Coordinates of C-alpha atoms in Angstrom, one line a residue:
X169 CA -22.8 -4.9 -5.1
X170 CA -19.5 -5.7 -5.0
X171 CA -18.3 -9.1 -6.2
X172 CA -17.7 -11.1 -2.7
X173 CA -20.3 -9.8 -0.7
X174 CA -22.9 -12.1 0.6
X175 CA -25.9 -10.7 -1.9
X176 CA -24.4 -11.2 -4.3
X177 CA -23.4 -15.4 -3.7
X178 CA -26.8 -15.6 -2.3
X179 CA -28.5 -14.4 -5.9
X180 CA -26.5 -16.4 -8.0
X181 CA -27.3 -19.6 -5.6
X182 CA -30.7 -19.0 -5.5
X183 CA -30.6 -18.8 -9.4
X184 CA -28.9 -21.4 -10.0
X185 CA -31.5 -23.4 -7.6
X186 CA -34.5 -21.7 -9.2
X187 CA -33.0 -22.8 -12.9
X188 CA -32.1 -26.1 -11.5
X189 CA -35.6 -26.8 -10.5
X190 CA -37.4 -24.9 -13.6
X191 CA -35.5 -27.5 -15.7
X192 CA -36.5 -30.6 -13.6
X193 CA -40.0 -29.4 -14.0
X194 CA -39.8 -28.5 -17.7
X195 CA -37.7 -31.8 -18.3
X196 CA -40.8 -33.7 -19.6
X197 CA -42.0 -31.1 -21.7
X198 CA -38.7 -30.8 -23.5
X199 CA -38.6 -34.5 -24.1
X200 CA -40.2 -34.6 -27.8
X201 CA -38.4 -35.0 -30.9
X202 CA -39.1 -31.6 -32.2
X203 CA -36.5 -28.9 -33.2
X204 CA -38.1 -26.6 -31.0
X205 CA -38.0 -29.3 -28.0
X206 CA -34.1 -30.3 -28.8
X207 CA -33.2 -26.4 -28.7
X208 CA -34.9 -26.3 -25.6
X209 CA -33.1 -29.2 -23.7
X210 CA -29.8 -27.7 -24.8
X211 CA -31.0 -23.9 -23.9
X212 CA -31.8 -25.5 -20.4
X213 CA -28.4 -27.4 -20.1
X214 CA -26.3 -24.4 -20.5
X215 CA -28.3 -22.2 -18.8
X216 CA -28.2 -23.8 -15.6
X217 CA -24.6 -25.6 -15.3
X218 CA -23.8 -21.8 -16.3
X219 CA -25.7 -20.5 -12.8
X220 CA -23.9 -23.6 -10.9
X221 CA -21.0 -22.9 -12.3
X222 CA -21.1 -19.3 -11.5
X223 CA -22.4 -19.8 -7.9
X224 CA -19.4 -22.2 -7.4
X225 CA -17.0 -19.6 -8.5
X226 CA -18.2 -17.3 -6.4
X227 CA -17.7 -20.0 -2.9
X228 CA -14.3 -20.6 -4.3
X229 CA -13.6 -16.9 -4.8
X230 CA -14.9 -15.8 -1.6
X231 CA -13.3 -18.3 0.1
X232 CA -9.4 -17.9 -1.4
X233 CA -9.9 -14.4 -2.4
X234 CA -8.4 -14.9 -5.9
X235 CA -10.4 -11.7 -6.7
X236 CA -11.7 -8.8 -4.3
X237 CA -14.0 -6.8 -6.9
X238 CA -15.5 -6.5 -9.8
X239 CA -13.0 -4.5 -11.7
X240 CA -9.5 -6.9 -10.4
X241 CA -11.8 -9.5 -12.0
X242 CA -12.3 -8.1 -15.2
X243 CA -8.9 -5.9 -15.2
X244 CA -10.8 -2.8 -15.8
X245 CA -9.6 -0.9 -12.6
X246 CA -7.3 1.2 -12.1
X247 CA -4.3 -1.1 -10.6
X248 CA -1.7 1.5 -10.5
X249 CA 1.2 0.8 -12.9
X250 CA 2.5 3.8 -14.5
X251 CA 5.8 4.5 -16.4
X252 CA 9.5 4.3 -14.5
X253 CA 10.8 7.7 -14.3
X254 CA 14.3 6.6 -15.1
X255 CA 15.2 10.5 -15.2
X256 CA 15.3 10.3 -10.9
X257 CA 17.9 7.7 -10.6
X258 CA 20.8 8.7 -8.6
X259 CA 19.4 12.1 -7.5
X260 CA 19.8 12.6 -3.8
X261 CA 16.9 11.7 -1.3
X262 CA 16.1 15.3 -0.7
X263 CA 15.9 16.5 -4.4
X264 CA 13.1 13.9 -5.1
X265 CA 9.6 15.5 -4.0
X266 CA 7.7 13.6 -1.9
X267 CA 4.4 12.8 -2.4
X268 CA 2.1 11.7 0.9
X269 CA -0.2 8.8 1.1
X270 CA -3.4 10.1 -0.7
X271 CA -6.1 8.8 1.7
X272 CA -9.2 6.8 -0.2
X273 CA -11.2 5.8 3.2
X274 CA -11.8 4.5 6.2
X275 CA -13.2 1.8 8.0
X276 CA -13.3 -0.5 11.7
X277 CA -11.4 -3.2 12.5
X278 CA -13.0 -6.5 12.7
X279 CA -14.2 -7.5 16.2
X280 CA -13.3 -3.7 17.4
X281 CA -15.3 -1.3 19.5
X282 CA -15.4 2.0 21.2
X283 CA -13.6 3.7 18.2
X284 CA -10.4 4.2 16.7
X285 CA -9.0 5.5 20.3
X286 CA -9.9 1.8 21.5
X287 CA -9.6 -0.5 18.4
X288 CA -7.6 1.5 16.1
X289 CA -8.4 2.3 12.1
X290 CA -7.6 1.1 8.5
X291 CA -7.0 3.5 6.1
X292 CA -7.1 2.8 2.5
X293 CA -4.4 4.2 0.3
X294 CA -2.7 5.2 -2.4
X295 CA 1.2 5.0 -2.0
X296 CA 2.9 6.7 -5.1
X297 CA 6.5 6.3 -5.3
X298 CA 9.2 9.3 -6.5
X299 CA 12.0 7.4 -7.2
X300 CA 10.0 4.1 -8.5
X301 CA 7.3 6.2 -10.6
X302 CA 5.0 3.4 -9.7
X303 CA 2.2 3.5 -7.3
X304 CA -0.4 1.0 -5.9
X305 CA -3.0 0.8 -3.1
X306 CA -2.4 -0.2 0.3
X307 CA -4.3 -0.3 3.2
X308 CA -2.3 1.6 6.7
X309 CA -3.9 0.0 10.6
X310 CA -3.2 2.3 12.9
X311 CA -3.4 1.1 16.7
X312 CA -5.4 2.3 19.4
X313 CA -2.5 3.8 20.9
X314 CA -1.8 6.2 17.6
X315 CA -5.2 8.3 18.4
X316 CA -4.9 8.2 22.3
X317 CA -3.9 11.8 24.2
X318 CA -1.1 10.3 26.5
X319 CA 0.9 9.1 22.7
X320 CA 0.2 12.2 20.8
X321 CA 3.9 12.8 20.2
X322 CA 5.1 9.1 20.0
X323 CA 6.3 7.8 17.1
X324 CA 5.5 3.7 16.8
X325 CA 7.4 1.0 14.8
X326 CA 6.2 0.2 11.6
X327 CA 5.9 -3.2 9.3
X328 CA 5.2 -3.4 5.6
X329 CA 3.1 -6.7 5.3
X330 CA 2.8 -8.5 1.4
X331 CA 0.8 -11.2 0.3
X332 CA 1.1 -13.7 -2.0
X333 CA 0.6 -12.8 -5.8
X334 CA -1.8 -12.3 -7.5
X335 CA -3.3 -11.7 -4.1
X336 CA -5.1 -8.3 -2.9
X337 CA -4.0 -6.1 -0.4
X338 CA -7.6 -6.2 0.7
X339 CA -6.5 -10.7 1.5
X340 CA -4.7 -9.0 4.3
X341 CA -7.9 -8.0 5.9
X342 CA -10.4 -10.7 4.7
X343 CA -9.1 -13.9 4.7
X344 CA -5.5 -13.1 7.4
X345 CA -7.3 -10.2 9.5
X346 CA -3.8 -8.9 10.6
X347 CA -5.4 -5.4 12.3
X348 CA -7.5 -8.0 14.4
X349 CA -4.6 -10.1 14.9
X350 CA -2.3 -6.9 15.5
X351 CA -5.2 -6.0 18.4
X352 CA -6.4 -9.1 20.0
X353 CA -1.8 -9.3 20.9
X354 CA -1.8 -5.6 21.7
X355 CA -4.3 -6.2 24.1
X356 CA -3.2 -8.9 25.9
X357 CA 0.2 -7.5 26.0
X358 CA 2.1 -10.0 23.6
X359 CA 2.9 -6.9 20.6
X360 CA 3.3 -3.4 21.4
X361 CA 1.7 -0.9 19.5
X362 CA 2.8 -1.2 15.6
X363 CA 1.4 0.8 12.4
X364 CA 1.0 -2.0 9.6
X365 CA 1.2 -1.1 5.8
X366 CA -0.6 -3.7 3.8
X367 CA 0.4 -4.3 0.3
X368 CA 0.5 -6.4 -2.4
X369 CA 3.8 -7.5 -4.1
X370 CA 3.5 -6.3 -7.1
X371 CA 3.2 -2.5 -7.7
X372 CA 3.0 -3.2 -11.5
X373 CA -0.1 -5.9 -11.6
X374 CA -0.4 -7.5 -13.7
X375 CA 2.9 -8.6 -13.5
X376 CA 4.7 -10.3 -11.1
X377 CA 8.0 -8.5 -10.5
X378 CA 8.7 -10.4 -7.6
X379 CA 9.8 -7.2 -5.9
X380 CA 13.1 -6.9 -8.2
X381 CA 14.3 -3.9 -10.1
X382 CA 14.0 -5.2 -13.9
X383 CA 16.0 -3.3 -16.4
X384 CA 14.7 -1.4 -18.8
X385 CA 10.8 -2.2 -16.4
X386 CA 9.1 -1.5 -13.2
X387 CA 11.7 -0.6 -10.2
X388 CA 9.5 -2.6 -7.1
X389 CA 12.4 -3.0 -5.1
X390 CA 13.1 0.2 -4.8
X391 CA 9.5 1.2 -4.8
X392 CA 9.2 -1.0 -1.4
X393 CA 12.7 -0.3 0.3
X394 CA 12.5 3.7 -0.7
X395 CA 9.0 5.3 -1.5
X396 CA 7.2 3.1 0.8
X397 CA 9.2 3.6 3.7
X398 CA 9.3 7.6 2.8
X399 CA 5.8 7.8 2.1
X400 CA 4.5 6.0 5.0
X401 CA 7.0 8.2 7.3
X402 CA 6.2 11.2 5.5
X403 CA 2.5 10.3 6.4
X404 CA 2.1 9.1 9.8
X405 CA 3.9 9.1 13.0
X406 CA 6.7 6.5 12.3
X407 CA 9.9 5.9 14.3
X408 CA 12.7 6.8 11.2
X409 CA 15.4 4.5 12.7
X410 CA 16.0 1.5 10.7
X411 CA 15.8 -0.7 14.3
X412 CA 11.8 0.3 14.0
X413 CA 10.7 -1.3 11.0
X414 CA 10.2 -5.1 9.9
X415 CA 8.7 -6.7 6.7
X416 CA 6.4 -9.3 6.5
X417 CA 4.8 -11.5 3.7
X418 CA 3.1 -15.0 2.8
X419 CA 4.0 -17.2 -0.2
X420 CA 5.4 -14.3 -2.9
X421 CA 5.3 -11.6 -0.1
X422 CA 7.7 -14.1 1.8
X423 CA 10.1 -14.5 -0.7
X424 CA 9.9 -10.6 -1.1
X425 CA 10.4 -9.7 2.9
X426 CA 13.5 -11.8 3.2
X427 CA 14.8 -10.9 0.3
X428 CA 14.4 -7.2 0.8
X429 CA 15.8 -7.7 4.1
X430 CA 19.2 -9.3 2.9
X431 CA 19.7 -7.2 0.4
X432 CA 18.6 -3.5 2.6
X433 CA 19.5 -4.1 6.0
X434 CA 19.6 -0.8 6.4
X435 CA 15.8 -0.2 5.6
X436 CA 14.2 -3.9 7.2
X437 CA 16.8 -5.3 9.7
X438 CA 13.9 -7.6 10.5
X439 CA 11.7 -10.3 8.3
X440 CA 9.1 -12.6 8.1
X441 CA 8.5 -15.2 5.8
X442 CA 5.1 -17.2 6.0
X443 CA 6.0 -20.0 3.6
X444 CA 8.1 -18.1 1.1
X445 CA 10.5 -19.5 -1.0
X446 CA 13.8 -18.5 -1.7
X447 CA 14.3 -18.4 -5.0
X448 CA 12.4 -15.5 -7.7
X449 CA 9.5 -17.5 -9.9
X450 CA 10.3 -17.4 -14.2
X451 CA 7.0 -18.4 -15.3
X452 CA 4.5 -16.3 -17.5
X453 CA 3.6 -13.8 -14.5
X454 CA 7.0 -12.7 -14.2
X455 CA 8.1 -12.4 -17.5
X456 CA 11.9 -11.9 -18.0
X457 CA 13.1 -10.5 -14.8
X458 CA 16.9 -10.4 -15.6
X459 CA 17.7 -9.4 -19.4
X460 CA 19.7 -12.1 -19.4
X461 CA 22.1 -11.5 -16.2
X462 CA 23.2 -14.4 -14.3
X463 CA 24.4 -12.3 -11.7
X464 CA 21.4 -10.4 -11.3
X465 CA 19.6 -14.1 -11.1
X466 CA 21.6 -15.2 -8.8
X467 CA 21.8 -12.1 -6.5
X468 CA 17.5 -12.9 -6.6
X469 CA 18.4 -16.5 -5.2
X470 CA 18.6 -16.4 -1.4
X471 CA 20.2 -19.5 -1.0
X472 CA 23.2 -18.3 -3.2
X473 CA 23.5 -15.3 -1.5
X474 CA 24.4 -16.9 1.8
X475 CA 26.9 -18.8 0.5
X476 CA 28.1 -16.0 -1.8
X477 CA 27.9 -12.8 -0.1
X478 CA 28.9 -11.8 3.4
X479 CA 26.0 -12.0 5.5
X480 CA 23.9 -9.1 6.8
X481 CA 23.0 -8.3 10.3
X482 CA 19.6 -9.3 10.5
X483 CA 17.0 -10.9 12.3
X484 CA 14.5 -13.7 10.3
X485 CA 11.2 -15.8 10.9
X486 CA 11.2 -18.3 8.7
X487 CA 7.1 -20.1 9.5
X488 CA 5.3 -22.5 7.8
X489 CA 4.3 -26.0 8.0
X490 CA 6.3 -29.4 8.6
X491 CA 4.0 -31.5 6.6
X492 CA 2.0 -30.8 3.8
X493 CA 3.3 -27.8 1.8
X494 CA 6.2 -30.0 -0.7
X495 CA 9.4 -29.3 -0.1
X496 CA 8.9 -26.2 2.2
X497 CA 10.5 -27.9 5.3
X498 CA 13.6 -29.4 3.8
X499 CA 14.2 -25.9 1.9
X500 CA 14.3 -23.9 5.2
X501 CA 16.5 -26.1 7.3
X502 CA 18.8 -26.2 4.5
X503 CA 18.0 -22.5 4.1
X504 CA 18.6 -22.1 8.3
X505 CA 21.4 -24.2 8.0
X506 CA 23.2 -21.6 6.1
X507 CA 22.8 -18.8 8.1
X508 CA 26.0 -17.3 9.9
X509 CA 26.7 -14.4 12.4
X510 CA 25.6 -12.0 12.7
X511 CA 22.7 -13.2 10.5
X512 CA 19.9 -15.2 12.7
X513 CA 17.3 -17.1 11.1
X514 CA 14.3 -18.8 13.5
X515 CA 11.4 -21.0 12.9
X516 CA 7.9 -21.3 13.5
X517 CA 6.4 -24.3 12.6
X518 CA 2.5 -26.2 12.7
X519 CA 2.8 -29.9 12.1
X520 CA 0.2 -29.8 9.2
X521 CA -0.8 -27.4 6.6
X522 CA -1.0 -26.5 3.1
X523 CA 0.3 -23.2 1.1
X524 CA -2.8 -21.3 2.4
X525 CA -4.7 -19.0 4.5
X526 CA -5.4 -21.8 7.1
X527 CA -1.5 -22.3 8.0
X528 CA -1.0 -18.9 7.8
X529 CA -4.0 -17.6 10.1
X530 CA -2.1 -20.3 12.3
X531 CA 0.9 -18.8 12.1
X532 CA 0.2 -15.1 12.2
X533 CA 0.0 -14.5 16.3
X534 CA 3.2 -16.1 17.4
X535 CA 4.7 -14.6 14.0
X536 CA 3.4 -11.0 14.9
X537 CA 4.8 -11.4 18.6
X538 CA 8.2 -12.7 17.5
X539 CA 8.5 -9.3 14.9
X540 CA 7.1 -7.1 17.7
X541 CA 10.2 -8.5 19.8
X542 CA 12.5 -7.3 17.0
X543 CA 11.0 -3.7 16.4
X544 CA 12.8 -0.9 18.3
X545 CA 11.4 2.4 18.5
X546 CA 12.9 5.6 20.0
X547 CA 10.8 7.6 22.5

């Protein structure tokens, strides 16, 4: 049973109830002044604030997906790190192999019927980078459209989509539900048909590389702005021109899509940001992302770079809320403020929300329709 399904919250509450009672009953029992009866009240103490405690971690876990299984819990999995193959640097795209998506499963989308030729499908998989050396899971949703006979030949526009860290890929699905989102638009006509690659930001968990290239470490940004992109296209049937393809992300993944964006036009000439910031964490997570460089930490610092660096030509969504998330608001007007031709920055705001799923569930239709505006696809 995997960690956030519903058996298993519904054992540990029951136990927790069961021990709850057993000690209310057993209470009077306990209450004599013998060794045996003192071990007995503290046995039953533990015991059951253990059971609540554990039921309550499980709400709390289910409910902000901190963890999606067993083995992210416990770090015995296999999250996908493995060492930089410094030796590819500078080689030529076409003398680095490519390696395709290795496909791990299957499964519906949420609130879909009729089928992947009316609903579409989520793939999980394995995205393992040539010029990176690192590799992580992903999930791909591919639209209705993809398996339809009339667009057998097409090639759709394509978005990689981050969440926050430490966040799973799998948050994407569970608490955001962007293939559902991606559907319920494509429907009604609002997004055209899009193939979404759902990642987390960090292909070197448990760090948080906050999709840099550290020296001398783990190469994310060019895992996301060259494997991924080669990978996915190598894969499935993806438009190649830069004009097709768009980044998104919440908190981390944010920070990560415009940042990518400003600094690889030529890859993601179109971001969104759902509450990033715009500056790269230093904390424990991260670890020393810089060697020292004030350069390179200021190249990571998005506000320098617009007053630094002459300005790309690309297209941003900068979305969060006006109240209730700190300094999120002042930060992206000053951060909007900056922008110059032939740089655009626009905003999407709700009048109340936290740094969470809640805001971002808000924000995730108009921001998916705003992106799909921006994506351009060849026939």
């Amino acid at each position: 049973m995997g960690l956030t399904s519903s058996t298993v919250l519904a054992i540990a509450t029951a136990l927790a109830v069961l021990l709850l009672a057993a000690t209310v009953l057993w209470w009077p029992r306990l209450a004599r002044t013998t060794w045996a009866a003192v071990l007995g009240r503290i046995a039953a103490l533990l015991t059951t604030q253990l059971a609540v405690l554990c039921a309550i971690g499980l709400v709390a876990n289910n409910y902000f997906a901190f963890y999606s299984s067993w083995d992210d819990l416990l770090g015995t999995g296999d999250t996908g790190p493995v060492s930089v193959q410094a030796s590819v640097e500078g080689r030529p795209a076409a003398a680095v192999p490519v390696v395709k998506a290795q496909l791990l499963g299957k499964e519906p989308v949420e609130g879909g019927s009729g089928g992947p030729e009316r609903s579409g499908e989520i793939q999980s998989v394995r995205i393992t980078g040539s010029h990176s050396g690192l590799s992580t899971d992903a999930y791909v949703y591919l639209p209705p459209q993809y398996f339809q006979p009339a667009d057998a030949q097409k090639r759709f526009p394509a978005a990689v989509v981050m969440t926050g860290f430490p966040g799973d890929a799998k948050n994407l699905i569970t608490r955001l539900n962007y293939p559902s989102a991606a559907l319920q638009l494509m429907q009604s006509g609002k997004m055209q048909p899009t193939v979404l690659v759902l990642m987390r930001p960090s292909p070197a968990m448990p760090a948080d590389t906050e999709c840099e290239d550290i020296p001398g470490g783990a190469q994310s940004e060019t895992y996301f702005t060259k494997d991924v992109p080669r990978v996915v296209a190598e894969s499935y049937r993806v438009a190649a021109e830069p004009a097709a393809w768009g980044v998104v992300g919440n908190s981390t993944g944010g920070y990560c899509a415009l940042k990518m964006a400003m600094r690889h036009p030529e890859v993601f000439p179109t971001a969104v940001s759902l509450s990033g910031y715009y500056k790269a964490a230093e904390d424990a997570t991260t670890g020393d992302l810089f060697k020292g460089s004030q350069q390179r930490r200021n190249e990571a610092d998005l506000m320098w770079r617009l007053n630094n660096l002459p300005q790309p030509k690309v297209s941003v969504l900068l979305a969060g809320p006006q109240a209730g998330d700190g300094t999120y608001k002042p930060g992206t007007e000053a951060f909007q403020k900056a922008v110059k031709a032939p740089m655009t920055a626009n905003t999407a705001w709700v009048p109340q929300g936290g740094h969470n799923f809640r805001t971002w569930s808000q924000l995730l239709p108009p921001s998916l329709e705003w992106l799909s505006q921006h994506l351009v696809a060849g026939a």
